[in-house]
PDB file of C-alpha atoms in Angstrom:
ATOM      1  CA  UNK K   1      24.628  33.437   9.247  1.00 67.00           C
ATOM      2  CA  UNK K   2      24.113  30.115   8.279  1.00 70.00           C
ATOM      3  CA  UNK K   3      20.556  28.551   8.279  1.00 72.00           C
ATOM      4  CA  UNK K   4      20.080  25.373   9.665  1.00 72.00           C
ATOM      5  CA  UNK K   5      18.395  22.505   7.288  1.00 80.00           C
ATOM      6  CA  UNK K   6      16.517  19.579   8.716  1.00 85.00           C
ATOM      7  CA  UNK K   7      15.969  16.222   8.394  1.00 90.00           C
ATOM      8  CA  UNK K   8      12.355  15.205   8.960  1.00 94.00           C
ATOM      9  CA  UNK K   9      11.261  11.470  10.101  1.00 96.00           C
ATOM     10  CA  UNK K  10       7.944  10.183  11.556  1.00 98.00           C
ATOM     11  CA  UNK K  11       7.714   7.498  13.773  1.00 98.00           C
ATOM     12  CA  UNK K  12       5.005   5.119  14.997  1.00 98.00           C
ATOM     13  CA  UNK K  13       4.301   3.431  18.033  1.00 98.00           C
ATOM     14  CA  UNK K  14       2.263   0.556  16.873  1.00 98.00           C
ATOM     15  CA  UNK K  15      -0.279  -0.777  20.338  1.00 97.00           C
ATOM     16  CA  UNK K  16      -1.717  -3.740  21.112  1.00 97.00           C
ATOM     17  CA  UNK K  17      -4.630  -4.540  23.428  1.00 96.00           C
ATOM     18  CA  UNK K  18      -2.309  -5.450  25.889  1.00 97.00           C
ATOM     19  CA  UNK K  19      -0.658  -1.671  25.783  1.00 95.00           C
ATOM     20  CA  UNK K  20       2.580  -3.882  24.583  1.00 98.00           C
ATOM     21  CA  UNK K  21       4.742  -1.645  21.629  1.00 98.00           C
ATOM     22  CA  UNK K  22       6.528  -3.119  18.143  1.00 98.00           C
ATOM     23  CA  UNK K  23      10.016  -2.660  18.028  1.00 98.00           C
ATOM     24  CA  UNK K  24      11.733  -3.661  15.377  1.00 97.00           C
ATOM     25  CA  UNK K  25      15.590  -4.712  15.645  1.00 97.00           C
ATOM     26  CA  UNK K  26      17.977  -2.873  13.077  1.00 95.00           C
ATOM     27  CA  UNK K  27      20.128  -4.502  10.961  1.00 94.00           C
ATOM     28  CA  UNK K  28      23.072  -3.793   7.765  1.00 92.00           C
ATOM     29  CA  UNK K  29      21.875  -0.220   7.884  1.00 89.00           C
ATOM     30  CA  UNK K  30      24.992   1.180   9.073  1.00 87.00           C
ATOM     31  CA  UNK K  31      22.842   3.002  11.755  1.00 85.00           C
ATOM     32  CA  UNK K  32      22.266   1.637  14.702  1.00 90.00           C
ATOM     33  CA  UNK K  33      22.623  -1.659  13.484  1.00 92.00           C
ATOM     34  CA  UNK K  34      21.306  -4.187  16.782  1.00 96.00           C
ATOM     35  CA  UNK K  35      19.617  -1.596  18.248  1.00 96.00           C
ATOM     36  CA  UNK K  36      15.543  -1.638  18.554  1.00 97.00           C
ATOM     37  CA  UNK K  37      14.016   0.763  17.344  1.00 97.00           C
ATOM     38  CA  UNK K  38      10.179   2.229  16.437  1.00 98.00           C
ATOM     39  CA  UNK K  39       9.058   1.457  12.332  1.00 98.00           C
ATOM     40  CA  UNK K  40       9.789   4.322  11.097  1.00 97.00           C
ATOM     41  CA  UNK K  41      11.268   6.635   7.880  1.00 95.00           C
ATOM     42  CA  UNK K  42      12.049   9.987   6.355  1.00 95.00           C
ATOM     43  CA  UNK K  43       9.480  12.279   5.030  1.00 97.00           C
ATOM     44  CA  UNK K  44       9.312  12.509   1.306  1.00 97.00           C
ATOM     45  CA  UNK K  45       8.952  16.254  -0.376  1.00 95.00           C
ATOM     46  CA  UNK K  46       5.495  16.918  -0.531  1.00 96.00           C
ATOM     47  CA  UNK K  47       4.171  14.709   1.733  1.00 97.00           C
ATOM     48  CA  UNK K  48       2.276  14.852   4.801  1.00 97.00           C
ATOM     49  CA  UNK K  49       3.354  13.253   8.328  1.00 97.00           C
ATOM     50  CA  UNK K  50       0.844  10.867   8.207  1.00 98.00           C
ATOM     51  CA  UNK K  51       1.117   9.784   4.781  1.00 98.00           C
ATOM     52  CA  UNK K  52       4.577   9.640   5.344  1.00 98.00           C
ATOM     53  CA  UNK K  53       3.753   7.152   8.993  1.00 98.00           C
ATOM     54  CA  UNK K  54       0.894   5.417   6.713  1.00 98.00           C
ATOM     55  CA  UNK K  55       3.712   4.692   4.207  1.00 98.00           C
ATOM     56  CA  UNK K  56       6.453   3.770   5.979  1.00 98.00           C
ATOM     57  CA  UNK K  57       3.948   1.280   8.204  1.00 98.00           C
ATOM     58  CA  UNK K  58       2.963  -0.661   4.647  1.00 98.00           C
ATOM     59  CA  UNK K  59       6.783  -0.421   3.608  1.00 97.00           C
ATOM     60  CA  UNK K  60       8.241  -1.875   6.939  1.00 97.00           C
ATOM     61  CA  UNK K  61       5.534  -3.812   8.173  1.00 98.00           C
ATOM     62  CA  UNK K  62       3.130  -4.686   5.855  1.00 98.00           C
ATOM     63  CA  UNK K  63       0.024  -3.583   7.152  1.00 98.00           C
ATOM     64  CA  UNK K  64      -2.371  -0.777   6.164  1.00 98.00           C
ATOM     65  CA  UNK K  65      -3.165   2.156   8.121  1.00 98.00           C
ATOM     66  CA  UNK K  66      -6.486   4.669   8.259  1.00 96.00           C
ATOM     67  CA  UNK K  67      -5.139   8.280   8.459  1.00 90.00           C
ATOM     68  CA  UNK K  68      -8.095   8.252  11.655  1.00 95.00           C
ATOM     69  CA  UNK K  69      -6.410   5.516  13.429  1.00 97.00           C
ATOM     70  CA  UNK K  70      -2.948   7.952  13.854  1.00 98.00           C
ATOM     71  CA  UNK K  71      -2.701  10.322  17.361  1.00 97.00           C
ATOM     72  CA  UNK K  72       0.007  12.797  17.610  1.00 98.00           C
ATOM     73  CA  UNK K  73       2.219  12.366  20.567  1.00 98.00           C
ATOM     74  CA  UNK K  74       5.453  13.921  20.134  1.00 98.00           C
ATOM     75  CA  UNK K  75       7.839  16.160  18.042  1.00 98.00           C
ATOM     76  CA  UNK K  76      11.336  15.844  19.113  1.00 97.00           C
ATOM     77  CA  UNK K  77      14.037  18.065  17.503  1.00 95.00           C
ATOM     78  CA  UNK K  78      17.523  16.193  18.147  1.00 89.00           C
ATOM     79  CA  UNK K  79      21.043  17.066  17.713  1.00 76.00           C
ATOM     80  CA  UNK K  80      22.882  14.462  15.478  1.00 65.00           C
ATOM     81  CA  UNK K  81      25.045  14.667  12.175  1.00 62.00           C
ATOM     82  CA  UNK K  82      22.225  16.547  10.680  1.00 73.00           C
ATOM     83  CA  UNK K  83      19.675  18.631  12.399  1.00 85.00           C
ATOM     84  CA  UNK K  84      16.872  16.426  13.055  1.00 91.00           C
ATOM     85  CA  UNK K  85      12.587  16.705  13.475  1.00 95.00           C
ATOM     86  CA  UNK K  86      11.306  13.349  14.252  1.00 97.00           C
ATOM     87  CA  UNK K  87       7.209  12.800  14.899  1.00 98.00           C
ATOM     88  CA  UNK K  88       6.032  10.403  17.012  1.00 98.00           C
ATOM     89  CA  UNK K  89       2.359   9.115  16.422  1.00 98.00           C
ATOM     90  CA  UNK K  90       1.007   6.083  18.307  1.00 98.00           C
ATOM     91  CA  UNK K  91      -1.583   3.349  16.050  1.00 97.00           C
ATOM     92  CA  UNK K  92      -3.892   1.280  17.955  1.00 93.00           C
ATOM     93  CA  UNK K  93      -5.460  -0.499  14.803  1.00 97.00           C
ATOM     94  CA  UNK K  94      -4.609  -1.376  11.113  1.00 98.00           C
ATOM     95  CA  UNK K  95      -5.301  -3.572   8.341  1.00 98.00           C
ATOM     96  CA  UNK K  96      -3.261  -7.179   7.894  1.00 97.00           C
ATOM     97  CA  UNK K  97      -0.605  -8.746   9.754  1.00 96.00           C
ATOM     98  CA  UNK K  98       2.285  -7.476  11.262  1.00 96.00           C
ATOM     99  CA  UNK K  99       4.898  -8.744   9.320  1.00 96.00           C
ATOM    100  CA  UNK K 100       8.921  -7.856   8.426  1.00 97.00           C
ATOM    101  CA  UNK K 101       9.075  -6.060   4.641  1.00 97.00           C
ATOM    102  CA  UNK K 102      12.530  -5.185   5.152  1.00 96.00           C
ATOM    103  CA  UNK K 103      14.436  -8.346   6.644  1.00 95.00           C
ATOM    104  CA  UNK K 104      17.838  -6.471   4.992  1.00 96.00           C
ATOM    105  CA  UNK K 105      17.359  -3.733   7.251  1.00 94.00           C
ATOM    106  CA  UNK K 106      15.481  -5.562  10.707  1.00 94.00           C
ATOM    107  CA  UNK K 107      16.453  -8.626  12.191  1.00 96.00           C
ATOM    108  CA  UNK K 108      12.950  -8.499  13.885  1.00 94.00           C
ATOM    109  CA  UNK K 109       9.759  -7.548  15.324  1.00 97.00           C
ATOM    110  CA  UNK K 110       9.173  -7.642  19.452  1.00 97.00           C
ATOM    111  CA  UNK K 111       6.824  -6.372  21.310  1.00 98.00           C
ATOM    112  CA  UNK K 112       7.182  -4.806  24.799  1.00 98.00           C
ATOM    113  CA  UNK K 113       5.879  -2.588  27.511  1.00 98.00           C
ATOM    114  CA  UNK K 114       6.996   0.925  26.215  1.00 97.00           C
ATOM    115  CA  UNK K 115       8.262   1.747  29.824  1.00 96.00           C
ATOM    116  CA  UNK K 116      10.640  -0.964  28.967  1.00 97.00           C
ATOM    117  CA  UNK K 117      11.778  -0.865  26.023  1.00 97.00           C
ATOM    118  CA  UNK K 118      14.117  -3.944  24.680  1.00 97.00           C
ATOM    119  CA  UNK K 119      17.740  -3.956  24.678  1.00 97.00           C
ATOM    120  CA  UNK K 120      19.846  -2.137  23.620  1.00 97.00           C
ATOM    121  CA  UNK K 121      17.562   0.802  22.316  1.00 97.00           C
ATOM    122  CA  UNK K 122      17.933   3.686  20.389  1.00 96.00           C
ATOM    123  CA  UNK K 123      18.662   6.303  22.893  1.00 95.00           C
ATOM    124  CA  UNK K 124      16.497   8.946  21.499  1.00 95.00           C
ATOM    125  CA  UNK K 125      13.653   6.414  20.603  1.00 97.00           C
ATOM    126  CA  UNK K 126      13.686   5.588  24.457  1.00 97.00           C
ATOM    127  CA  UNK K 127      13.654   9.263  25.464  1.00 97.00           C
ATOM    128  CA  UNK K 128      10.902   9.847  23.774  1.00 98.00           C
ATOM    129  CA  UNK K 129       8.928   6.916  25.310  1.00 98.00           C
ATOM    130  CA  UNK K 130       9.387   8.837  28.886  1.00 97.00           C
ATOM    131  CA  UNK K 131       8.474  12.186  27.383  1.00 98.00           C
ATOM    132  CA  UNK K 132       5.165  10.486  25.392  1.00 98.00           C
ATOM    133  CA  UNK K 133       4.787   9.316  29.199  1.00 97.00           C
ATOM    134  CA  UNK K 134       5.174  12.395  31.075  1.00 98.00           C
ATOM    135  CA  UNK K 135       2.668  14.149  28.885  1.00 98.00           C
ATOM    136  CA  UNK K 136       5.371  16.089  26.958  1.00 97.00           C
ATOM    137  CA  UNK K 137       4.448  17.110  23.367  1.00 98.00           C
ATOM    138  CA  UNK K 138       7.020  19.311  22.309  1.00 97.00           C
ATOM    139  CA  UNK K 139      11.430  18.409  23.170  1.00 96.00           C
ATOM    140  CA  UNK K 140      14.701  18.467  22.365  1.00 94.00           C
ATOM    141  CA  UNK K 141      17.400  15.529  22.191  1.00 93.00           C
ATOM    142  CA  UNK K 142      21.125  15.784  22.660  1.00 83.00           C
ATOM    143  CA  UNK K 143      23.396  13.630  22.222  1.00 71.00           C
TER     144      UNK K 143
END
């Protein structure tokens, strides 16, 4: 028997007062490209899920985050090319100015209501906006 391997990524739902989210738009990735998506990246070996969101969140958009100012709200395991674990944490403040680190992998920055998202989304990313909704802490995606 065969054991499955994983691919880890953390994801985070930046908030603004108005309860508005940051999506960012994709771009020359090869993945997704157009698509919006949450700022997110791929846990590194020995690091933690919120170092990992804290890092990717300076990488992709600049700003600094306190590991106090992160809330778990979802694990998703998803069915893709590779066997996937993404976390979800949401970020109501942080340090600096929202600003696009990566402009050879994101078009953009919007913000919208979570409930509905920009189009065209990554499916998964908007599936786990309705489970972060409904409560839900723990699901699976399938493509």
């Amino acid at each position: 028997m065969t054991r499955l391997q994983s691919v880890v990524d953390v994801n985070v739902l930046f908030l603004n007062e108005k309860g508005e989210c940051l999506f960012i738009q994709r771009a020359n990735t090869g993945f997704r490209d157009g698509q919006y998506a949450l700022v997110a990246g791929h846990l590194e070996p020995g690091e933690s899920i919120v170092e990992c969101a804290i890092r990717e969140s300076k990488e992709e958009a600049g700003v600094t985050i306190a590991p106090g100012a992160l809330d778990f709200r979802l694990v998703m395991r998803r069915d893709s090319d590779q066997n996937r674990i993404s976390f979800f944490l949401s970020c109501r403040s942080w340090e600096g100015v929202l600003k696009n680190m990566e402009p050879q992998k994101c078009s953009g920055f919007v913000w919208a209501d979570p409930n509905n998202p920009p189009v065209p989304a990554v499916d998964y990313v908007v599936d786990a906006l309705a489970r972060i909704r409904e409560g839900v802490m723990l699901t699976d995606f399938k493509v």
